[in-house]
């Protein structure tokens, strides 16, 4: 039993079951026992591998996109280049390698890393040690000062707590975690929703689970509000779906394998699939423009990742060329990351529609 599980069991025994978002919050960010507070979970020696760790091509393409948007919004001095949940700093290091090609871009930027984990902050600082410009770390998005902004969040929204609801004969109930008949942690229905009309759901059958990513929508509203007041662009890449529907997407990962979300609290990564349709609507309600999702494969391919791969292969030793091709396939192949992961953009009204989302601008959600 982990220390966090012992604490959870004691709290539940005293106060009753807790909602799913509270469980996720404690498992991931509890100061003493939270998963992200323990150390570095990324890479072959960790629990999962993100796209920036697969290949420099991913970050370089995003860096080129951000630089294009920087000049499209007017290349304002003091523009903040923000990353949410920066991991080891690999993505930002690749992005900044692109920005370093233009001195006028380099001198105008302040890099801001939104990171709560002290251990990961140290790794990020090491990754960005060669960047000559300003670098700042903050713990919360809410602490970001106003101003022109370029923002990227790769696999950030999926880790934010979600609410879950279950349809029962007695109505719609919020889902929580309590102690089951065997005295182990178990999913249990909480009290019925008093005003079910406040929770808009698709048609549900008995036993169906419905999820609401309220924390992700709140983060997007925060960003969209900022973009409504100052020029900027934001890019999110994550796994998810476009329209709300029934289904339980809460999952746990440990040592690159899925596991029970209720096992060993604090030792496993907890995530859920992102509802891009809800995020798009949240952004537009705050007055920002929003498009997506489009597949990661389409996003990267239309921005020229194959050309970048060809250039790397041309200059690489013979023994490395097959690895570059394999990395490209992992990022864009539909049976790997290409279809599961999707891209969405938010930007300030009056600025140009960002590429390659122009292709989807007449189609609403895109592909």
Short mmCIF file of C-alpha atoms in Angstrom, two decimals:
data_model
loop_
_atom_site.label_atom_id
_atom_site.label_comp_id
_atom_site.label_asym_id
_atom_site.label_seq_id
_atom_site.Cartn_x
_atom_site.Cartn_y
_atom_site.Cartn_z
CA UNK A 1 0.00 0.00 0.00
CA UNK A 2 1.37 3.39 -0.97
CA UNK A 3 1.47 6.26 1.56
CA UNK A 4 -1.15 8.12 -0.49
CA UNK A 5 -3.47 5.10 -0.52
CA UNK A 6 -3.24 4.86 3.25
CA UNK A 7 -4.15 8.53 3.52
CA UNK A 8 -7.03 8.16 1.04
CA UNK A 9 -8.45 5.14 2.84
CA UNK A 10 -8.35 6.96 6.18
CA UNK A 11 -10.04 10.04 4.72
CA UNK A 12 -12.73 7.94 3.00
CA UNK A 13 -13.39 5.93 6.16
CA UNK A 14 -13.92 9.19 8.07
CA UNK A 15 -15.60 11.44 5.52
CA UNK A 16 -17.01 9.14 2.84
CA UNK A 17 -16.19 8.68 -0.88
CA UNK A 18 -14.44 11.41 -2.86
CA UNK A 19 -15.23 12.59 -6.42
CA UNK A 20 -12.99 11.45 -9.28
CA UNK A 21 -11.38 14.89 -9.84
CA UNK A 22 -10.24 15.07 -6.22
CA UNK A 23 -8.75 11.60 -6.52
CA UNK A 24 -6.88 12.57 -9.70
CA UNK A 25 -5.65 15.80 -8.17
CA UNK A 26 -4.22 14.02 -5.12
CA UNK A 27 -2.67 11.20 -7.15
CA UNK A 28 -0.90 13.57 -9.52
CA UNK A 29 -0.03 16.72 -7.58
CA UNK A 30 -0.18 16.01 -3.85
CA UNK A 31 2.93 17.85 -2.52
CA UNK A 32 4.17 14.86 -0.54
CA UNK A 33 3.07 11.83 -2.57
CA UNK A 34 1.81 13.04 -5.98
CA UNK A 35 3.03 11.30 -9.11
CA UNK A 36 4.44 14.45 -10.71
CA UNK A 37 6.18 15.46 -7.49
CA UNK A 38 8.28 12.28 -7.28
CA UNK A 39 10.75 12.80 -10.13
CA UNK A 40 11.06 12.27 -13.87
CA UNK A 41 8.39 9.95 -15.31
CA UNK A 42 9.35 10.44 -18.98
CA UNK A 43 11.44 8.29 -21.30
CA UNK A 44 12.53 4.68 -21.57
CA UNK A 45 13.39 4.57 -17.88
CA UNK A 46 10.10 6.19 -16.87
CA UNK A 47 6.46 5.36 -17.48
CA UNK A 48 5.75 6.93 -20.88
CA UNK A 49 7.37 8.58 -23.89
CA UNK A 50 6.03 11.82 -25.37
CA UNK A 51 6.43 13.01 -28.96
CA UNK A 52 9.29 15.44 -28.21
CA UNK A 53 11.28 12.52 -26.79
CA UNK A 54 10.68 10.50 -29.96
CA UNK A 55 12.44 12.95 -32.29
CA UNK A 56 13.73 16.50 -32.54
CA UNK A 57 11.57 16.81 -35.68
CA UNK A 58 8.42 17.20 -33.58
CA UNK A 59 9.71 20.19 -31.64
CA UNK A 60 11.35 21.77 -34.68
CA UNK A 61 8.09 21.71 -36.65
CA UNK A 62 6.26 23.26 -33.70
CA UNK A 63 9.06 25.81 -33.37
CA UNK A 64 8.68 26.78 -37.03
CA UNK A 65 4.91 27.09 -36.53
CA UNK A 66 5.37 29.31 -33.47
CA UNK A 67 7.91 31.50 -35.23
CA UNK A 68 5.53 31.94 -38.16
CA UNK A 69 2.81 32.98 -35.73
CA UNK A 70 5.20 35.31 -33.92
CA UNK A 71 5.70 37.36 -37.07
CA UNK A 72 2.02 37.04 -38.05
CA UNK A 73 0.99 38.69 -34.77
CA UNK A 74 3.43 41.56 -35.21
CA UNK A 75 6.69 40.33 -33.56
CA UNK A 76 5.97 42.26 -30.36
CA UNK A 77 8.91 42.85 -28.00
CA UNK A 78 8.27 41.14 -24.69
CA UNK A 79 6.24 38.32 -26.23
CA UNK A 80 6.06 35.40 -23.81
CA UNK A 81 6.76 31.96 -25.22
CA UNK A 82 4.88 29.72 -22.81
CA UNK A 83 4.87 25.95 -22.39
CA UNK A 84 2.39 24.16 -20.15
CA UNK A 85 3.72 21.02 -18.48
CA UNK A 86 7.16 21.14 -20.12
CA UNK A 87 8.39 17.71 -19.00
CA UNK A 88 12.17 17.56 -19.31
CA UNK A 89 12.31 20.72 -21.40
CA UNK A 90 13.01 18.78 -24.59
CA UNK A 91 10.21 20.35 -26.60
CA UNK A 92 11.11 23.90 -25.59
CA UNK A 93 14.80 23.28 -26.33
CA UNK A 94 13.91 22.15 -29.86
CA UNK A 95 11.57 25.12 -30.31
CA UNK A 96 14.23 27.57 -29.21
CA UNK A 97 16.76 26.07 -31.61
CA UNK A 98 14.45 27.27 -34.38
CA UNK A 99 13.95 30.73 -32.85
CA UNK A 100 17.72 31.09 -32.48
CA UNK A 101 17.94 31.28 -36.28
CA UNK A 102 16.41 34.77 -36.10
CA UNK A 103 18.10 37.30 -33.82
CA UNK A 104 15.09 39.61 -34.01
CA UNK A 105 12.93 36.79 -32.64
CA UNK A 106 15.45 35.74 -30.00
CA UNK A 107 15.75 39.20 -28.48
CA UNK A 108 12.00 39.72 -28.30
CA UNK A 109 11.06 36.62 -26.32
CA UNK A 110 10.69 35.72 -22.67
CA UNK A 111 10.45 31.96 -22.16
CA UNK A 112 7.93 30.97 -19.46
CA UNK A 113 7.69 27.38 -18.21
CA UNK A 114 4.53 26.49 -16.29
CA UNK A 115 5.73 23.66 -14.06
CA UNK A 116 4.88 22.62 -10.49
CA UNK A 117 7.45 19.83 -10.05
CA UNK A 118 10.80 20.92 -8.53
CA UNK A 119 12.54 17.85 -9.98
CA UNK A 120 11.33 18.58 -13.50
CA UNK A 121 12.20 22.27 -13.18
CA UNK A 122 15.81 21.25 -12.63
CA UNK A 123 15.82 19.13 -15.77
CA UNK A 124 14.17 21.91 -17.77
CA UNK A 125 16.76 24.42 -16.61
CA UNK A 126 19.52 22.08 -17.77
CA UNK A 127 17.84 21.59 -21.16
CA UNK A 128 17.55 25.36 -21.67
CA UNK A 129 20.94 26.31 -20.27
CA UNK A 130 22.26 27.48 -23.64
CA UNK A 131 19.33 29.84 -24.35
CA UNK A 132 20.64 33.39 -23.88
CA UNK A 133 17.29 35.08 -23.39
CA UNK A 134 15.02 35.49 -20.37
CA UNK A 135 13.63 32.34 -18.74
CA UNK A 136 10.99 32.23 -16.02
CA UNK A 137 9.28 29.39 -14.14
CA UNK A 138 5.81 29.69 -12.64
CA UNK A 139 3.71 27.11 -10.87
CA UNK A 140 0.29 27.90 -12.33
CA UNK A 141 -1.14 29.30 -15.51
CA UNK A 142 -2.98 31.86 -13.37
CA UNK A 143 0.40 33.34 -12.40
CA UNK A 144 1.23 34.28 -16.01
CA UNK A 145 1.30 38.08 -16.44
CA UNK A 146 -0.76 39.61 -19.28
CA UNK A 147 0.86 40.44 -22.61
CA UNK A 148 1.50 39.12 -26.13
CA UNK A 149 1.80 35.35 -25.97
CA UNK A 150 2.71 32.23 -27.89
CA UNK A 151 1.65 29.12 -25.97
CA UNK A 152 2.05 25.40 -26.49
CA UNK A 153 0.69 22.50 -24.47
CA UNK A 154 1.68 19.00 -25.54
CA UNK A 155 -0.03 16.26 -23.51
CA UNK A 156 -1.01 18.80 -20.87
CA UNK A 157 -4.80 18.85 -20.95
CA UNK A 158 -5.15 15.05 -20.66
CA UNK A 159 -3.65 15.14 -17.14
CA UNK A 160 -6.14 17.66 -15.75
CA UNK A 161 -8.84 16.22 -13.46
CA UNK A 162 -12.18 15.23 -14.99
CA UNK A 163 -15.63 14.70 -13.55
CA UNK A 164 -17.37 11.42 -14.28
CA UNK A 165 -21.10 10.69 -14.15
CA UNK A 166 -22.96 7.38 -14.35
CA UNK A 167 -26.54 6.86 -15.52
CA UNK A 168 -28.59 4.81 -13.05
CA UNK A 169 -32.25 4.02 -12.48
CA UNK A 170 -32.34 6.79 -9.89
CA UNK A 171 -30.95 9.35 -12.36
CA UNK A 172 -27.54 10.78 -13.11
CA UNK A 173 -24.98 10.29 -10.34
CA UNK A 174 -21.49 11.72 -10.01
CA UNK A 175 -18.88 8.98 -9.86
CA UNK A 176 -16.51 8.79 -6.95
CA UNK A 177 -14.00 6.57 -5.20
CA UNK A 178 -14.82 4.81 -1.94
CA UNK A 179 -14.18 1.48 -0.23
CA UNK A 180 -15.77 -1.60 -1.80
CA UNK A 181 -17.09 -4.75 -0.20
CA UNK A 182 -13.56 -6.17 -0.07
CA UNK A 183 -12.34 -2.97 1.65
CA UNK A 184 -10.31 -2.00 -1.46
CA UNK A 185 -10.60 1.30 -3.32
CA UNK A 186 -13.54 1.11 -5.72
CA UNK A 187 -15.59 3.32 -8.03
CA UNK A 188 -18.95 4.10 -6.45
CA UNK A 189 -21.92 6.28 -7.46
CA UNK A 190 -22.30 9.35 -5.28
CA UNK A 191 -25.59 11.15 -4.59
CA UNK A 192 -27.87 11.87 -7.56
CA UNK A 193 -27.34 15.16 -9.36
CA UNK A 194 -29.95 17.50 -7.86
CA UNK A 195 -30.37 19.55 -11.04
CA UNK A 196 -29.56 17.12 -13.86
CA UNK A 197 -30.41 19.73 -16.52
CA UNK A 198 -27.19 21.51 -15.52
CA UNK A 199 -25.19 18.50 -16.78
CA UNK A 200 -25.92 18.28 -20.50
CA UNK A 201 -25.23 14.75 -21.70
CA UNK A 202 -25.69 12.79 -24.91
CA UNK A 203 -28.31 10.01 -24.78
CA UNK A 204 -27.19 7.55 -22.11
CA UNK A 205 -28.20 4.01 -21.27
CA UNK A 206 -28.24 2.49 -17.82
CA UNK A 207 -24.67 2.10 -16.59
CA UNK A 208 -23.16 4.47 -19.16
CA UNK A 209 -20.40 6.81 -18.00
CA UNK A 210 -20.13 10.41 -19.17
CA UNK A 211 -17.11 12.65 -18.63
CA UNK A 212 -16.69 16.41 -18.35
CA UNK A 213 -13.24 17.97 -18.55
CA UNK A 214 -14.10 21.04 -16.51
CA UNK A 215 -10.50 21.75 -15.48
CA UNK A 216 -9.34 21.62 -19.11
CA UNK A 217 -12.17 23.93 -20.17
CA UNK A 218 -11.25 26.33 -17.36
CA UNK A 219 -7.62 26.40 -18.53
CA UNK A 220 -8.70 27.06 -22.11
CA UNK A 221 -11.05 29.85 -21.00
CA UNK A 222 -8.16 31.43 -19.10
CA UNK A 223 -5.97 31.33 -22.20
CA UNK A 224 -8.76 32.50 -24.51
CA UNK A 225 -9.50 35.44 -22.21
CA UNK A 226 -5.86 36.49 -22.41
CA UNK A 227 -5.85 36.17 -26.18
CA UNK A 228 -8.93 38.35 -26.33
CA UNK A 229 -7.02 41.17 -24.61
CA UNK A 230 -3.54 40.76 -26.13
CA UNK A 231 -2.31 39.32 -29.44
CA UNK A 232 -1.25 35.70 -29.51
CA UNK A 233 -1.65 32.10 -30.56
CA UNK A 234 -1.96 28.84 -28.61
CA UNK A 235 -1.43 25.28 -29.80
CA UNK A 236 -2.57 22.13 -28.01
CA UNK A 237 -1.65 18.58 -29.01
CA UNK A 238 -3.25 15.73 -27.11
CA UNK A 239 -5.25 12.56 -27.54
CA UNK A 240 -9.01 12.81 -27.52
CA UNK A 241 -12.22 13.15 -29.49
CA UNK A 242 -14.31 15.92 -30.98
CA UNK A 243 -17.90 15.39 -29.76
CA UNK A 244 -19.02 14.39 -26.25
CA UNK A 245 -20.21 10.81 -25.90
CA UNK A 246 -20.58 7.97 -23.43
CA UNK A 247 -17.42 6.22 -22.31
CA UNK A 248 -14.86 5.84 -19.54
CA UNK A 249 -11.46 7.13 -20.70
CA UNK A 250 -9.75 7.45 -17.31
CA UNK A 251 -6.55 5.44 -17.53
CA UNK A 252 -3.36 4.77 -15.59
CA UNK A 253 0.10 4.06 -16.99
CA UNK A 254 3.09 2.56 -15.22
CA UNK A 255 6.31 1.30 -16.81
CA UNK A 256 4.84 1.90 -20.32
CA UNK A 257 1.83 -0.35 -19.61
CA UNK A 258 -1.76 0.46 -18.71
CA UNK A 259 -2.85 -0.50 -15.23
CA UNK A 260 -5.79 -0.10 -12.83
CA UNK A 261 -6.37 3.62 -12.07
CA UNK A 262 -7.12 2.69 -8.45
CA UNK A 263 -3.95 0.67 -7.91
CA UNK A 264 -0.96 2.18 -6.12
CA UNK A 265 -2.18 5.79 -5.95
CA UNK A 266 0.66 8.24 -6.45
CA UNK A 267 2.85 5.81 -8.39
CA UNK A 268 0.94 5.80 -11.69
CA UNK A 269 0.26 8.47 -14.29
CA UNK A 270 -3.46 9.22 -14.58
CA UNK A 271 -4.92 10.73 -17.76
CA UNK A 272 -8.15 10.90 -19.73
CA UNK A 273 -9.08 11.67 -23.31
CA UNK A 274 -9.69 15.32 -24.16
CA UNK A 275 -13.01 16.53 -25.60
CA UNK A 276 -11.81 19.02 -28.20
CA UNK A 277 -15.34 20.07 -29.08
CA UNK A 278 -15.94 21.30 -25.54
CA UNK A 279 -12.58 23.10 -25.53
CA UNK A 280 -13.28 24.78 -28.85
CA UNK A 281 -16.63 26.03 -27.57
CA UNK A 282 -15.05 27.23 -24.31
CA UNK A 283 -12.50 29.29 -26.25
CA UNK A 284 -15.09 30.82 -28.56
CA UNK A 285 -17.34 31.74 -25.65
CA UNK A 286 -14.48 33.91 -24.34
CA UNK A 287 -14.20 35.71 -27.67
CA UNK A 288 -11.16 33.90 -29.08
CA UNK A 289 -10.93 32.13 -32.41
CA UNK A 290 -10.52 28.35 -32.32
CA UNK A 291 -10.09 25.54 -34.86
CA UNK A 292 -9.40 21.85 -34.66
CA UNK A 293 -8.94 19.13 -33.93
CA UNK A 294 -6.93 17.82 -36.84
CA UNK A 295 -4.81 14.71 -36.60
CA UNK A 296 -1.19 15.02 -35.52
CA UNK A 297 -0.28 13.31 -38.78
CA UNK A 298 -2.05 15.96 -40.85
CA UNK A 299 -0.67 18.81 -38.75
CA UNK A 300 2.95 17.69 -38.93
CA UNK A 301 2.80 16.49 -42.53
CA UNK A 302 1.23 19.67 -43.91
CA UNK A 303 3.92 21.68 -42.11
CA UNK A 304 6.69 19.71 -43.82
CA UNK A 305 7.95 17.12 -41.36
CA UNK A 306 8.81 14.74 -44.21
CA UNK A 307 11.09 17.38 -45.73
CA UNK A 308 12.80 17.83 -42.37
CA UNK A 309 13.24 14.06 -42.09
CA UNK A 310 14.80 13.96 -45.57
CA UNK A 311 17.28 16.67 -44.58
CA UNK A 312 18.24 14.82 -41.40
CA UNK A 313 18.61 11.53 -43.27
CA UNK A 314 20.84 13.17 -45.89
CA UNK A 315 23.29 14.37 -43.25
CA UNK A 316 23.05 11.34 -40.93
CA UNK A 317 25.43 8.40 -40.74
CA UNK A 318 24.17 5.35 -42.59
CA UNK A 319 23.35 3.53 -39.38
CA UNK A 320 21.13 6.36 -38.13
CA UNK A 321 18.98 6.80 -41.23
CA UNK A 322 16.63 3.90 -40.52
CA UNK A 323 16.09 5.30 -37.02
CA UNK A 324 15.02 8.68 -38.39
CA UNK A 325 12.55 6.97 -40.71
CA UNK A 326 11.19 4.94 -37.79
CA UNK A 327 10.84 8.09 -35.67
CA UNK A 328 8.92 9.80 -38.47
CA UNK A 329 6.61 6.81 -38.77
CA UNK A 330 5.97 6.81 -35.05
CA UNK A 331 4.91 10.46 -35.14
CA UNK A 332 2.66 10.34 -38.23
CA UNK A 333 1.55 6.77 -38.89
CA UNK A 334 -2.17 6.21 -38.15
CA UNK A 335 -1.42 3.01 -36.24
CA UNK A 336 1.05 4.81 -33.96
CA UNK A 337 0.75 8.45 -32.80
CA UNK A 338 -0.50 10.01 -36.03
CA UNK A 339 -4.23 9.42 -35.62
CA UNK A 340 -4.60 9.11 -31.85
CA UNK A 341 -3.07 12.53 -31.17
CA UNK A 342 -4.75 15.66 -32.46
CA UNK A 343 -3.95 19.37 -32.73
CA UNK A 344 -6.12 22.37 -31.88
CA UNK A 345 -5.34 26.08 -32.07
CA UNK A 346 -6.72 29.19 -30.35
CA UNK A 347 -5.83 32.73 -31.39
CA UNK A 348 -6.70 36.39 -31.00
CA UNK A 349 -9.53 37.83 -33.11
CA UNK A 350 -8.28 39.78 -36.11
CA UNK A 351 -5.05 37.82 -36.55
CA UNK A 352 -4.49 35.51 -39.54
CA UNK A 353 -5.82 31.95 -39.40
CA UNK A 354 -2.79 29.81 -38.53
CA UNK A 355 -1.56 27.13 -40.92
CA UNK A 356 -2.42 24.39 -41.58
CA UNK A 357 -5.77 25.04 -39.94
CA UNK A 358 -6.85 27.15 -42.96
CA UNK A 359 -7.65 23.80 -44.56
CA UNK A 360 -10.29 23.18 -41.90
CA UNK A 361 -11.54 26.74 -41.38
CA UNK A 362 -14.66 26.21 -43.49
CA UNK A 363 -15.34 22.83 -41.87
CA UNK A 364 -15.63 23.82 -38.23
CA UNK A 365 -13.96 21.03 -36.29
CA UNK A 366 -11.64 19.86 -39.03
CA UNK A 367 -10.38 16.32 -39.35
#
